Amino acid sequence: MGNQLDRITHLNYSELPTGDPSGIEKDELRVGVAYFFSDEEEDLDDRGQSERYTVRDPSPSEIEGHILLNEIEFSAFSCQECIFSKLRGSQDLSVYPMQGLLTFCKPGDLLELIFICPTADHSLPPSPHWAVYIGQGQIIHLHRGEIRKDNVFEVGGGCMGRVVSSWYRYRPLTAELVLQNACGHLGLRSDEICWTNSESFAAWCRFGNREFKASGEVHSGNLQYFLKLHLEENNIHTMRFHSLEELIREKRNLDASGKLRVIKELSMMENKE
């Protein structure tokens, strides 16, 4: 399979994006651009059994209350620059119960909440849910079409989680500005929101890059993004996109599908060629 570029996805926009980098678009700047909310993974109350995750062989770290998942690892590039890395060799990908996780969280950190425990409902669970930690057990996140503040135990009581602040390689804002970005958007709903998922919103709060917003960058033939799926040793599948938003949406879809299913589907595609 190798590092082939065998998938190109893109969206069409009738106008070039314009807007306020703060994330709240003024009416006079909305020139033919529709901002929309995607509920692809925001329904945290309808979680089911996750067959996409399996636990790796027991290790001493699991005795301490956290585990390693057998999940897809990713790296992403803008042209030649690495902008995202979720790789076991460079990050701690362990997940922790909420109580243990909060012992080393700091205000301004990004959290990823993952539901991995089985329930009576065998439907697929949502994609990992991202949130901005603001302290005292509170998070601000995009959930069900609203920017809201919640207690992390009420939202993710059945989840495990991890700090993902370092996964994106952009220069982070100060903690004060991260909190200001998050708190300044509390209460916004649906058509007022210009992020399509919880990850894009949380990442925008921390880094401020307009690329995280829906139609937040000009599509250019010179600007390309590459997402590498690190499936197994020496098995790397590469996908190409025209915007960061598209890349994030596809990465989240792959996360929701699960590693085994993705490997199977890619193998079937390869056999047809």
mmCIF file with all atom_site columns, C-alpha atoms in Angstrom, residues 3-207:
data_model
loop_
_atom_site.group_PDB
_atom_site.id
_atom_site.type_symbol
_atom_site.label_atom_id
_atom_site.label_alt_id
_atom_site.label_comp_id
_atom_site.label_asym_id
_atom_site.label_entity_id
_atom_site.label_seq_id
_atom_site.pdbx_PDB_ins_code
_atom_site.Cartn_x
_atom_site.Cartn_y
_atom_site.Cartn_z
_atom_site.occupancy
_atom_site.B_iso_or_equiv
_atom_site.pdbx_formal_charge
_atom_site.auth_seq_id
_atom_site.auth_comp_id
_atom_site.auth_asym_id
_atom_site.auth_atom_id
_atom_site.pdbx_PDB_model_num
ATOM 1   C CA . ASN A 1 3   ? 2.728   6.102  0.828  1.00 0.00 ? 3   ASN A CA 1
ATOM 2   C CA . GLN A 1 4   ? 0.557   6.441  -2.248 1.00 0.00 ? 4   GLN A CA 1
ATOM 3   C CA . LEU A 1 5   ? -1.681  9.486  -2.764 1.00 0.00 ? 5   LEU A CA 1
ATOM 4   C CA . ASP A 1 6   ? -4.864  7.733  -3.767 1.00 0.00 ? 6   ASP A CA 1
ATOM 5   C CA . ARG A 1 7   ? -7.684  9.850  -2.400 1.00 0.00 ? 7   ARG A CA 1
ATOM 6   C CA . ILE A 1 8   ? -8.569  13.455 -3.076 1.00 0.00 ? 8   ILE A CA 1
ATOM 7   C CA . THR A 1 9   ? -11.539 15.074 -1.391 1.00 0.00 ? 9   THR A CA 1
ATOM 8   C CA . HIS A 1 10  ? -12.771 18.619 -1.597 1.00 0.00 ? 10  HIS A CA 1
ATOM 9   C CA . LEU A 1 11  ? -15.751 20.869 -0.923 1.00 0.00 ? 11  LEU A CA 1
ATOM 10  C CA . ASN A 1 12  ? -16.971 23.628 -3.183 1.00 0.00 ? 12  ASN A CA 1
ATOM 11  C CA . TYR A 1 13  ? -17.656 27.103 -1.829 1.00 0.00 ? 13  TYR A CA 1
ATOM 12  C CA . SER A 1 14  ? -19.342 29.808 -3.863 1.00 0.00 ? 14  SER A CA 1
ATOM 13  C CA . GLU A 1 15  ? -17.301 32.614 -2.325 1.00 0.00 ? 15  GLU A CA 1
ATOM 14  C CA . LEU A 1 16  ? -13.923 33.071 -0.722 1.00 0.00 ? 16  LEU A CA 1
ATOM 15  C CA . PRO A 1 17  ? -14.066 32.954 3.087  1.00 0.00 ? 17  PRO A CA 1
ATOM 16  C CA . THR A 1 18  ? -14.067 36.234 4.941  1.00 0.00 ? 18  THR A CA 1
ATOM 17  C CA . GLY A 1 19  ? -14.539 36.888 8.604  1.00 0.00 ? 19  GLY A CA 1
ATOM 18  C CA . ASP A 1 20  ? -13.347 37.873 12.011 1.00 0.00 ? 20  ASP A CA 1
ATOM 19  C CA . PRO A 1 21  ? -10.467 35.736 13.366 1.00 0.00 ? 21  PRO A CA 1
ATOM 20  C CA . SER A 1 22  ? -12.193 35.804 16.750 1.00 0.00 ? 22  SER A CA 1
ATOM 21  C CA . GLY A 1 23  ? -14.606 33.184 15.478 1.00 0.00 ? 23  GLY A CA 1
ATOM 22  C CA . ILE A 1 24  ? -17.774 35.285 15.736 1.00 0.00 ? 24  ILE A CA 1
ATOM 23  C CA . GLU A 1 25  ? -18.653 36.332 12.238 1.00 0.00 ? 25  GLU A CA 1
ATOM 24  C CA . LYS A 1 26  ? -20.184 39.776 11.834 1.00 0.00 ? 26  LYS A CA 1
ATOM 25  C CA . ASP A 1 27  ? -23.269 39.865 9.604  1.00 0.00 ? 27  ASP A CA 1
ATOM 26  C CA . GLU A 1 28  ? -21.694 42.274 7.151  1.00 0.00 ? 28  GLU A CA 1
ATOM 27  C CA . LEU A 1 29  ? -18.814 39.829 6.598  1.00 0.00 ? 29  LEU A CA 1
ATOM 28  C CA . ARG A 1 30  ? -20.929 36.797 5.755  1.00 0.00 ? 30  ARG A CA 1
ATOM 29  C CA . VAL A 1 31  ? -20.458 36.951 1.990  1.00 0.00 ? 31  VAL A CA 1
ATOM 30  C CA . GLY A 1 32  ? -22.078 33.833 0.604  1.00 0.00 ? 32  GLY A CA 1
ATOM 31  C CA . VAL A 1 33  ? -20.499 31.575 3.213  1.00 0.00 ? 33  VAL A CA 1
ATOM 32  C CA . ALA A 1 34  ? -22.727 29.200 5.158  1.00 0.00 ? 34  ALA A CA 1
ATOM 33  C CA . TYR A 1 35  ? -21.506 28.254 8.606  1.00 0.00 ? 35  TYR A CA 1
ATOM 34  C CA . PHE A 1 36  ? -22.972 25.022 9.833  1.00 0.00 ? 36  PHE A CA 1
ATOM 35  C CA . PHE A 1 37  ? -22.871 22.546 12.700 1.00 0.00 ? 37  PHE A CA 1
ATOM 36  C CA . SER A 1 38  ? -22.233 18.869 12.194 1.00 0.00 ? 38  SER A CA 1
ATOM 37  C CA . ASP A 1 39  ? -23.585 16.454 14.801 1.00 0.00 ? 39  ASP A CA 1
ATOM 38  C CA . GLU A 1 40  ? -21.285 13.687 13.579 1.00 0.00 ? 40  GLU A CA 1
ATOM 39  C CA . GLU A 1 41  ? -20.087 12.886 17.075 1.00 0.00 ? 41  GLU A CA 1
ATOM 40  C CA . GLU A 1 42  ? -21.575 15.329 19.506 1.00 0.00 ? 42  GLU A CA 1
ATOM 41  C CA . ASP A 1 43  ? -24.332 13.133 20.962 1.00 0.00 ? 43  ASP A CA 1
ATOM 42  C CA . LEU A 1 44  ? -22.455 11.886 23.986 1.00 0.00 ? 44  LEU A CA 1
ATOM 43  C CA . ASP A 1 45  ? -25.595 10.571 25.658 1.00 0.00 ? 45  ASP A CA 1
ATOM 44  C CA . ASP A 1 46  ? -26.209 7.898  22.990 1.00 0.00 ? 46  ASP A CA 1
ATOM 45  C CA . ARG A 1 47  ? -22.964 6.016  23.342 1.00 0.00 ? 47  ARG A CA 1
ATOM 46  C CA . GLY A 1 48  ? -22.701 2.317  22.621 1.00 0.00 ? 48  GLY A CA 1
ATOM 47  C CA . GLN A 1 49  ? -20.239 -0.515 22.738 1.00 0.00 ? 49  GLN A CA 1
ATOM 48  C CA . SER A 1 50  ? -16.975 0.348  21.056 1.00 0.00 ? 50  SER A CA 1
ATOM 49  C CA . GLU A 1 51  ? -15.687 -2.440 18.877 1.00 0.00 ? 51  GLU A CA 1
ATOM 50  C CA . ARG A 1 52  ? -13.228 -0.046 17.284 1.00 0.00 ? 52  ARG A CA 1
ATOM 51  C CA . TYR A 1 53  ? -10.930 -0.106 20.320 1.00 0.00 ? 53  TYR A CA 1
ATOM 52  C CA . THR A 1 54  ? -9.059  -3.028 21.755 1.00 0.00 ? 54  THR A CA 1
ATOM 53  C CA . VAL A 1 55  ? -6.651  -2.873 24.651 1.00 0.00 ? 55  VAL A CA 1
ATOM 54  C CA . ARG A 1 56  ? -3.027  -3.717 23.964 1.00 0.00 ? 56  ARG A CA 1
ATOM 55  C CA . ASP A 1 57  ? -1.267  -6.420 25.956 1.00 0.00 ? 57  ASP A CA 1
ATOM 56  C CA . PRO A 1 58  ? -1.173  -5.668 29.687 1.00 0.00 ? 58  PRO A CA 1
ATOM 57  C CA . SER A 1 59  ? 1.756   -3.570 30.772 1.00 0.00 ? 59  SER A CA 1
ATOM 58  C CA . PRO A 1 60  ? 2.934   -2.069 34.069 1.00 0.00 ? 60  PRO A CA 1
ATOM 59  C CA . SER A 1 61  ? 1.282   1.216  33.085 1.00 0.00 ? 61  SER A CA 1
ATOM 60  C CA . GLU A 1 62  ? -2.176  -0.373 33.139 1.00 0.00 ? 62  GLU A CA 1
ATOM 61  C CA . ILE A 1 63  ? -1.721  -1.321 36.769 1.00 0.00 ? 63  ILE A CA 1
ATOM 62  C CA . GLU A 1 64  ? -1.463  2.396  37.504 1.00 0.00 ? 64  GLU A CA 1
ATOM 63  C CA . GLY A 1 65  ? -4.968  2.998  36.108 1.00 0.00 ? 65  GLY A CA 1
ATOM 64  C CA . HIS A 1 66  ? -4.395  3.866  32.463 1.00 0.00 ? 66  HIS A CA 1
ATOM 65  C CA . ILE A 1 67  ? -4.378  1.763  29.321 1.00 0.00 ? 67  ILE A CA 1
ATOM 66  C CA . LEU A 1 68  ? -3.104  1.827  25.754 1.00 0.00 ? 68  LEU A CA 1
ATOM 67  C CA . LEU A 1 69  ? -5.572  1.386  22.914 1.00 0.00 ? 69  LEU A CA 1
ATOM 68  C CA . ASN A 1 70  ? -4.998  -0.419 19.655 1.00 0.00 ? 70  ASN A CA 1
ATOM 69  C CA . GLU A 1 71  ? -6.061  2.551  17.537 1.00 0.00 ? 71  GLU A CA 1
ATOM 70  C CA . ILE A 1 72  ? -5.094  4.296  14.316 1.00 0.00 ? 72  ILE A CA 1
ATOM 71  C CA . GLU A 1 73  ? -2.130  6.613  14.670 1.00 0.00 ? 73  GLU A CA 1
ATOM 72  C CA . PHE A 1 74  ? -1.932  9.719  12.487 1.00 0.00 ? 74  PHE A CA 1
ATOM 73  C CA . SER A 1 75  ? 0.420   12.389 11.274 1.00 0.00 ? 75  SER A CA 1
ATOM 74  C CA . ALA A 1 76  ? -0.592  15.329 9.084  1.00 0.00 ? 76  ALA A CA 1
ATOM 75  C CA . PHE A 1 77  ? 1.354   17.739 6.926  1.00 0.00 ? 77  PHE A CA 1
ATOM 76  C CA . SER A 1 78  ? 0.763   21.074 5.258  1.00 0.00 ? 78  SER A CA 1
ATOM 77  C CA . CYS A 1 79  ? 3.056   20.839 2.251  1.00 0.00 ? 79  CYS A CA 1
ATOM 78  C CA . GLN A 1 80  ? 6.262   19.635 3.937  1.00 0.00 ? 80  GLN A CA 1
ATOM 79  C CA . GLU A 1 81  ? 5.523   20.888 7.461  1.00 0.00 ? 81  GLU A CA 1
ATOM 80  C CA . CYS A 1 82  ? 4.200   18.507 10.105 1.00 0.00 ? 82  CYS A CA 1
ATOM 81  C CA . ILE A 1 83  ? 1.131   20.138 11.672 1.00 0.00 ? 83  ILE A CA 1
ATOM 82  C CA . PHE A 1 84  ? -0.298  17.181 13.627 1.00 0.00 ? 84  PHE A CA 1
ATOM 83  C CA . SER A 1 85  ? 1.184   14.109 15.248 1.00 0.00 ? 85  SER A CA 1
ATOM 84  C CA . LYS A 1 86  ? -0.580  11.309 17.088 1.00 0.00 ? 86  LYS A CA 1
ATOM 85  C CA . LEU A 1 87  ? 2.194   8.740  17.228 1.00 0.00 ? 87  LEU A CA 1
ATOM 86  C CA . ARG A 1 88  ? 3.106   6.421  20.047 1.00 0.00 ? 88  ARG A CA 1
ATOM 87  C CA . GLY A 1 89  ? 6.784   7.155  19.639 1.00 0.00 ? 89  GLY A CA 1
ATOM 88  C CA . SER A 1 90  ? 6.399   10.881 20.229 1.00 0.00 ? 90  SER A CA 1
ATOM 89  C CA . GLN A 1 91  ? 3.296   11.229 22.453 1.00 0.00 ? 91  GLN A CA 1
ATOM 90  C CA . ASP A 1 92  ? 1.819   9.443  25.424 1.00 0.00 ? 92  ASP A CA 1
ATOM 91  C CA . LEU A 1 93  ? -1.355  7.942  23.933 1.00 0.00 ? 93  LEU A CA 1
ATOM 92  C CA . SER A 1 94  ? -2.526  6.348  27.173 1.00 0.00 ? 94  SER A CA 1
ATOM 93  C CA . VAL A 1 95  ? -6.090  7.037  28.265 1.00 0.00 ? 95  VAL A CA 1
ATOM 94  C CA . TYR A 1 96  ? -7.082  7.630  31.877 1.00 0.00 ? 96  TYR A CA 1
ATOM 95  C CA . PRO A 1 97  ? -10.241 7.540  33.986 1.00 0.00 ? 97  PRO A CA 1
ATOM 96  C CA . MET A 1 98  ? -11.605 11.060 34.479 1.00 0.00 ? 98  MET A CA 1
ATOM 97  C CA . GLN A 1 99  ? -10.552 11.374 38.121 1.00 0.00 ? 99  GLN A CA 1
ATOM 98  C CA . GLY A 1 100 ? -6.966  10.434 37.334 1.00 0.00 ? 100 GLY A CA 1
ATOM 99  C CA . LEU A 1 101 ? -6.873  12.558 34.207 1.00 0.00 ? 101 LEU A CA 1
ATOM 100 C CA . LEU A 1 102 ? -7.787  15.767 36.013 1.00 0.00 ? 102 LEU A CA 1
ATOM 101 C CA . THR A 1 103 ? -4.896  15.435 38.441 1.00 0.00 ? 103 THR A CA 1
ATOM 102 C CA . PHE A 1 104 ? -2.496  16.650 35.747 1.00 0.00 ? 104 PHE A CA 1
ATOM 103 C CA . CYS A 1 105 ? -4.781  18.902 33.658 1.00 0.00 ? 105 CYS A CA 1
ATOM 104 C CA . LYS A 1 106 ? -4.144  22.647 33.557 1.00 0.00 ? 106 LYS A CA 1
ATOM 105 C CA . PRO A 1 107 ? -6.558  25.402 32.489 1.00 0.00 ? 107 PRO A CA 1
ATOM 106 C CA . GLY A 1 108 ? -6.176  25.895 28.749 1.00 0.00 ? 108 GLY A CA 1
ATOM 107 C CA . ASP A 1 109 ? -5.390  22.216 28.055 1.00 0.00 ? 109 ASP A CA 1
ATOM 108 C CA . LEU A 1 110 ? -7.244  20.333 25.340 1.00 0.00 ? 110 LEU A CA 1
ATOM 109 C CA . LEU A 1 111 ? -8.897  17.089 26.408 1.00 0.00 ? 111 LEU A CA 1
ATOM 110 C CA . GLU A 1 112 ? -10.021 14.167 24.284 1.00 0.00 ? 112 GLU A CA 1
ATOM 111 C CA . LEU A 1 113 ? -12.822 12.083 25.799 1.00 0.00 ? 113 LEU A CA 1
ATOM 112 C CA . ILE A 1 114 ? -13.192 8.515  24.550 1.00 0.00 ? 114 ILE A CA 1
ATOM 113 C CA . PHE A 1 115 ? -15.960 6.071  25.401 1.00 0.00 ? 115 PHE A CA 1
ATOM 114 C CA . ILE A 1 116 ? -14.513 2.564  25.339 1.00 0.00 ? 116 ILE A CA 1
ATOM 115 C CA . CYS A 1 117 ? -16.671 0.607  27.816 1.00 0.00 ? 117 CYS A CA 1
ATOM 116 C CA . PRO A 1 118 ? -19.381 -1.762 26.503 1.00 0.00 ? 118 PRO A CA 1
ATOM 117 C CA . THR A 1 119 ? -23.086 -1.152 27.134 1.00 0.00 ? 119 THR A CA 1
ATOM 118 C CA . ALA A 1 120 ? -26.307 -2.921 26.208 1.00 0.00 ? 120 ALA A CA 1
ATOM 119 C CA . ASP A 1 121 ? -26.510 -0.767 23.082 1.00 0.00 ? 121 ASP A CA 1
ATOM 120 C CA . HIS A 1 122 ? -24.249 -2.217 20.386 1.00 0.00 ? 122 HIS A CA 1
ATOM 121 C CA . SER A 1 123 ? -24.353 0.799  18.081 1.00 0.00 ? 123 SER A CA 1
ATOM 122 C CA . LEU A 1 124 ? -21.083 2.486  17.222 1.00 0.00 ? 124 LEU A CA 1
ATOM 123 C CA . PRO A 1 125 ? -20.052 5.211  19.659 1.00 0.00 ? 125 PRO A CA 1
ATOM 124 C CA . PRO A 1 126 ? -19.336 8.750  18.504 1.00 0.00 ? 126 PRO A CA 1
ATOM 125 C CA . SER A 1 127 ? -15.951 10.027 17.437 1.00 0.00 ? 127 SER A CA 1
ATOM 126 C CA . PRO A 1 128 ? -13.617 11.160 20.245 1.00 0.00 ? 128 PRO A CA 1
ATOM 127 C CA . HIS A 1 129 ? -14.948 14.331 21.816 1.00 0.00 ? 129 HIS A CA 1
ATOM 128 C CA . TRP A 1 130 ? -12.627 17.316 22.323 1.00 0.00 ? 130 TRP A CA 1
ATOM 129 C CA . ALA A 1 131 ? -12.993 20.029 24.947 1.00 0.00 ? 131 ALA A CA 1
ATOM 130 C CA . VAL A 1 132 ? -11.113 22.936 26.520 1.00 0.00 ? 132 VAL A CA 1
ATOM 131 C CA . TYR A 1 133 ? -10.354 22.417 30.205 1.00 0.00 ? 133 TYR A CA 1
ATOM 132 C CA . ILE A 1 134 ? -10.965 25.609 32.198 1.00 0.00 ? 134 ILE A CA 1
ATOM 133 C CA . GLY A 1 135 ? -10.265 24.318 35.715 1.00 0.00 ? 135 GLY A CA 1
ATOM 134 C CA . GLN A 1 136 ? -12.310 23.080 38.695 1.00 0.00 ? 136 GLN A CA 1
ATOM 135 C CA . GLY A 1 137 ? -13.479 20.068 36.715 1.00 0.00 ? 137 GLY A CA 1
ATOM 136 C CA . GLN A 1 138 ? -15.174 22.280 34.116 1.00 0.00 ? 138 GLN A CA 1
ATOM 137 C CA . ILE A 1 139 ? -14.863 22.140 30.321 1.00 0.00 ? 139 ILE A CA 1
ATOM 138 C CA . ILE A 1 140 ? -16.087 24.274 27.437 1.00 0.00 ? 140 ILE A CA 1
ATOM 139 C CA . HIS A 1 141 ? -16.950 22.362 24.295 1.00 0.00 ? 141 HIS A CA 1
ATOM 140 C CA . LEU A 1 142 ? -19.097 22.165 21.176 1.00 0.00 ? 142 LEU A CA 1
ATOM 141 C CA . HIS A 1 143 ? -21.936 19.772 21.970 1.00 0.00 ? 143 HIS A CA 1
ATOM 142 C CA . ARG A 1 144 ? -25.258 19.291 20.189 1.00 0.00 ? 144 ARG A CA 1
ATOM 143 C CA . GLY A 1 145 ? -25.002 22.488 18.231 1.00 0.00 ? 145 GLY A CA 1
ATOM 144 C CA . GLU A 1 146 ? -24.073 24.697 21.185 1.00 0.00 ? 146 GLU A CA 1
ATOM 145 C CA . ILE A 1 147 ? -20.926 26.043 22.804 1.00 0.00 ? 147 ILE A CA 1
ATOM 146 C CA . ARG A 1 148 ? -21.481 25.150 26.432 1.00 0.00 ? 148 ARG A CA 1
ATOM 147 C CA . LYS A 1 149 ? -19.778 24.768 29.799 1.00 0.00 ? 149 LYS A CA 1
ATOM 148 C CA . ASP A 1 150 ? -20.190 21.478 31.649 1.00 0.00 ? 150 ASP A CA 1
ATOM 149 C CA . ASN A 1 151 ? -18.750 19.445 34.461 1.00 0.00 ? 151 ASN A CA 1
ATOM 150 C CA . VAL A 1 152 ? -16.438 16.900 32.870 1.00 0.00 ? 152 VAL A CA 1
ATOM 151 C CA . PHE A 1 153 ? -17.823 14.113 35.075 1.00 0.00 ? 153 PHE A CA 1
ATOM 152 C CA . GLU A 1 154 ? -21.372 14.796 33.884 1.00 0.00 ? 154 GLU A CA 1
ATOM 153 C CA . VAL A 1 155 ? -20.322 14.824 30.233 1.00 0.00 ? 155 VAL A CA 1
ATOM 154 C CA . GLY A 1 156 ? -17.667 12.116 30.306 1.00 0.00 ? 156 GLY A CA 1
ATOM 155 C CA . GLY A 1 157 ? -18.493 10.061 33.360 1.00 0.00 ? 157 GLY A CA 1
ATOM 156 C CA . GLY A 1 158 ? -18.417 6.844  31.331 1.00 0.00 ? 158 GLY A CA 1
ATOM 157 C CA . CYS A 1 159 ? -15.418 7.938  29.297 1.00 0.00 ? 159 CYS A CA 1
ATOM 158 C CA . MET A 1 160 ? -11.698 7.766  29.567 1.00 0.00 ? 160 MET A CA 1
ATOM 159 C CA . GLY A 1 161 ? -9.606  10.650 28.354 1.00 0.00 ? 161 GLY A CA 1
ATOM 160 C CA . ARG A 1 162 ? -6.220  12.194 27.724 1.00 0.00 ? 162 ARG A CA 1
ATOM 161 C CA . VAL A 1 163 ? -4.569  15.564 27.300 1.00 0.00 ? 163 VAL A CA 1
ATOM 162 C CA . VAL A 1 164 ? -4.029  16.299 23.602 1.00 0.00 ? 164 VAL A CA 1
ATOM 163 C CA . SER A 1 165 ? -2.673  19.848 23.789 1.00 0.00 ? 165 SER A CA 1
ATOM 164 C CA . SER A 1 166 ? 0.545   18.923 21.979 1.00 0.00 ? 166 SER A CA 1
ATOM 165 C CA . TRP A 1 167 ? -0.930  16.965 19.075 1.00 0.00 ? 167 TRP A CA 1
ATOM 166 C CA . TYR A 1 168 ? -1.244  19.990 16.797 1.00 0.00 ? 168 TYR A CA 1
ATOM 167 C CA . ARG A 1 169 ? 2.135   21.560 16.066 1.00 0.00 ? 169 ARG A CA 1
ATOM 168 C CA . TYR A 1 170 ? 1.005   25.170 15.787 1.00 0.00 ? 170 TYR A CA 1
ATOM 169 C CA . ARG A 1 171 ? 2.275   27.745 18.265 1.00 0.00 ? 171 ARG A CA 1
ATOM 170 C CA . PRO A 1 172 ? -0.229  27.779 21.174 1.00 0.00 ? 172 PRO A CA 1
ATOM 171 C CA . LEU A 1 173 ? -1.753  30.894 22.646 1.00 0.00 ? 173 LEU A CA 1
ATOM 172 C CA . THR A 1 174 ? -1.268  31.685 26.312 1.00 0.00 ? 174 THR A CA 1
ATOM 173 C CA . ALA A 1 175 ? -3.605  29.905 28.704 1.00 0.00 ? 175 ALA A CA 1
ATOM 174 C CA . GLU A 1 176 ? -5.382  33.199 29.375 1.00 0.00 ? 176 GLU A CA 1
ATOM 175 C CA . LEU A 1 177 ? -6.151  33.698 25.687 1.00 0.00 ? 177 LEU A CA 1
ATOM 176 C CA . VAL A 1 178 ? -7.261  30.079 25.278 1.00 0.00 ? 178 VAL A CA 1
ATOM 177 C CA . LEU A 1 179 ? -9.766  30.533 28.100 1.00 0.00 ? 179 LEU A CA 1
ATOM 178 C CA . GLN A 1 180 ? -10.827 33.884 26.679 1.00 0.00 ? 180 GLN A CA 1
ATOM 179 C CA . ASN A 1 181 ? -11.516 32.289 23.293 1.00 0.00 ? 181 ASN A CA 1
ATOM 180 C CA . ALA A 1 182 ? -13.523 29.472 24.851 1.00 0.00 ? 182 ALA A CA 1
ATOM 181 C CA . CYS A 1 183 ? -15.498 31.563 27.339 1.00 0.00 ? 183 CYS A CA 1
ATOM 182 C CA . GLY A 1 184 ? -16.196 34.263 24.779 1.00 0.00 ? 184 GLY A CA 1
ATOM 183 C CA . HIS A 1 185 ? -18.264 31.862 22.685 1.00 0.00 ? 185 HIS A CA 1
ATOM 184 C CA . LEU A 1 186 ? -20.433 30.345 25.403 1.00 0.00 ? 186 LEU A CA 1
ATOM 185 C CA . GLY A 1 187 ? -24.072 30.106 24.388 1.00 0.00 ? 187 GLY A CA 1
ATOM 186 C CA . LEU A 1 188 ? -23.556 30.313 20.633 1.00 0.00 ? 188 LEU A CA 1
ATOM 187 C CA . ARG A 1 189 ? -25.819 27.945 18.711 1.00 0.00 ? 189 ARG A CA 1
ATOM 188 C CA . SER A 1 190 ? -26.093 26.347 15.280 1.00 0.00 ? 190 SER A CA 1
ATOM 189 C CA . ASP A 1 191 ? -25.963 29.066 12.602 1.00 0.00 ? 191 ASP A CA 1
ATOM 190 C CA . GLU A 1 192 ? -23.798 31.277 14.839 1.00 0.00 ? 192 GLU A CA 1
ATOM 191 C CA . ILE A 1 193 ? -21.115 28.588 14.980 1.00 0.00 ? 193 ILE A CA 1
ATOM 192 C CA . CYS A 1 194 ? -18.398 28.300 12.362 1.00 0.00 ? 194 CYS A CA 1
ATOM 193 C CA . TRP A 1 195 ? -16.870 24.984 13.469 1.00 0.00 ? 195 TRP A CA 1
ATOM 194 C CA . THR A 1 196 ? -18.122 21.612 12.282 1.00 0.00 ? 196 THR A CA 1
ATOM 195 C CA . ASN A 1 197 ? -17.021 19.446 15.217 1.00 0.00 ? 197 ASN A CA 1
ATOM 196 C CA . SER A 1 198 ? -15.710 19.547 18.772 1.00 0.00 ? 198 SER A CA 1
ATOM 197 C CA . GLU A 1 199 ? -12.086 19.039 17.740 1.00 0.00 ? 199 GLU A CA 1
ATOM 198 C CA . SER A 1 200 ? -12.011 22.016 15.376 1.00 0.00 ? 200 SER A CA 1
ATOM 199 C CA . PHE A 1 201 ? -13.542 24.293 18.012 1.00 0.00 ? 201 PHE A CA 1
ATOM 200 C CA . ALA A 1 202 ? -11.208 23.196 20.814 1.00 0.00 ? 202 ALA A CA 1
ATOM 201 C CA . ALA A 1 203 ? -8.127  23.442 18.574 1.00 0.00 ? 203 ALA A CA 1
ATOM 202 C CA . TRP A 1 204 ? -9.158  26.924 17.403 1.00 0.00 ? 204 TRP A CA 1
ATOM 203 C CA . CYS A 1 205 ? -9.466  28.074 21.031 1.00 0.00 ? 205 CYS A CA 1
ATOM 204 C CA . ARG A 1 206 ? -5.901  26.948 21.744 1.00 0.00 ? 206 ARG A CA 1
ATOM 205 C CA . PHE A 1 207 ? -4.161  28.033 18.544 1.00 0.00 ? 207 PHE A CA 1
#
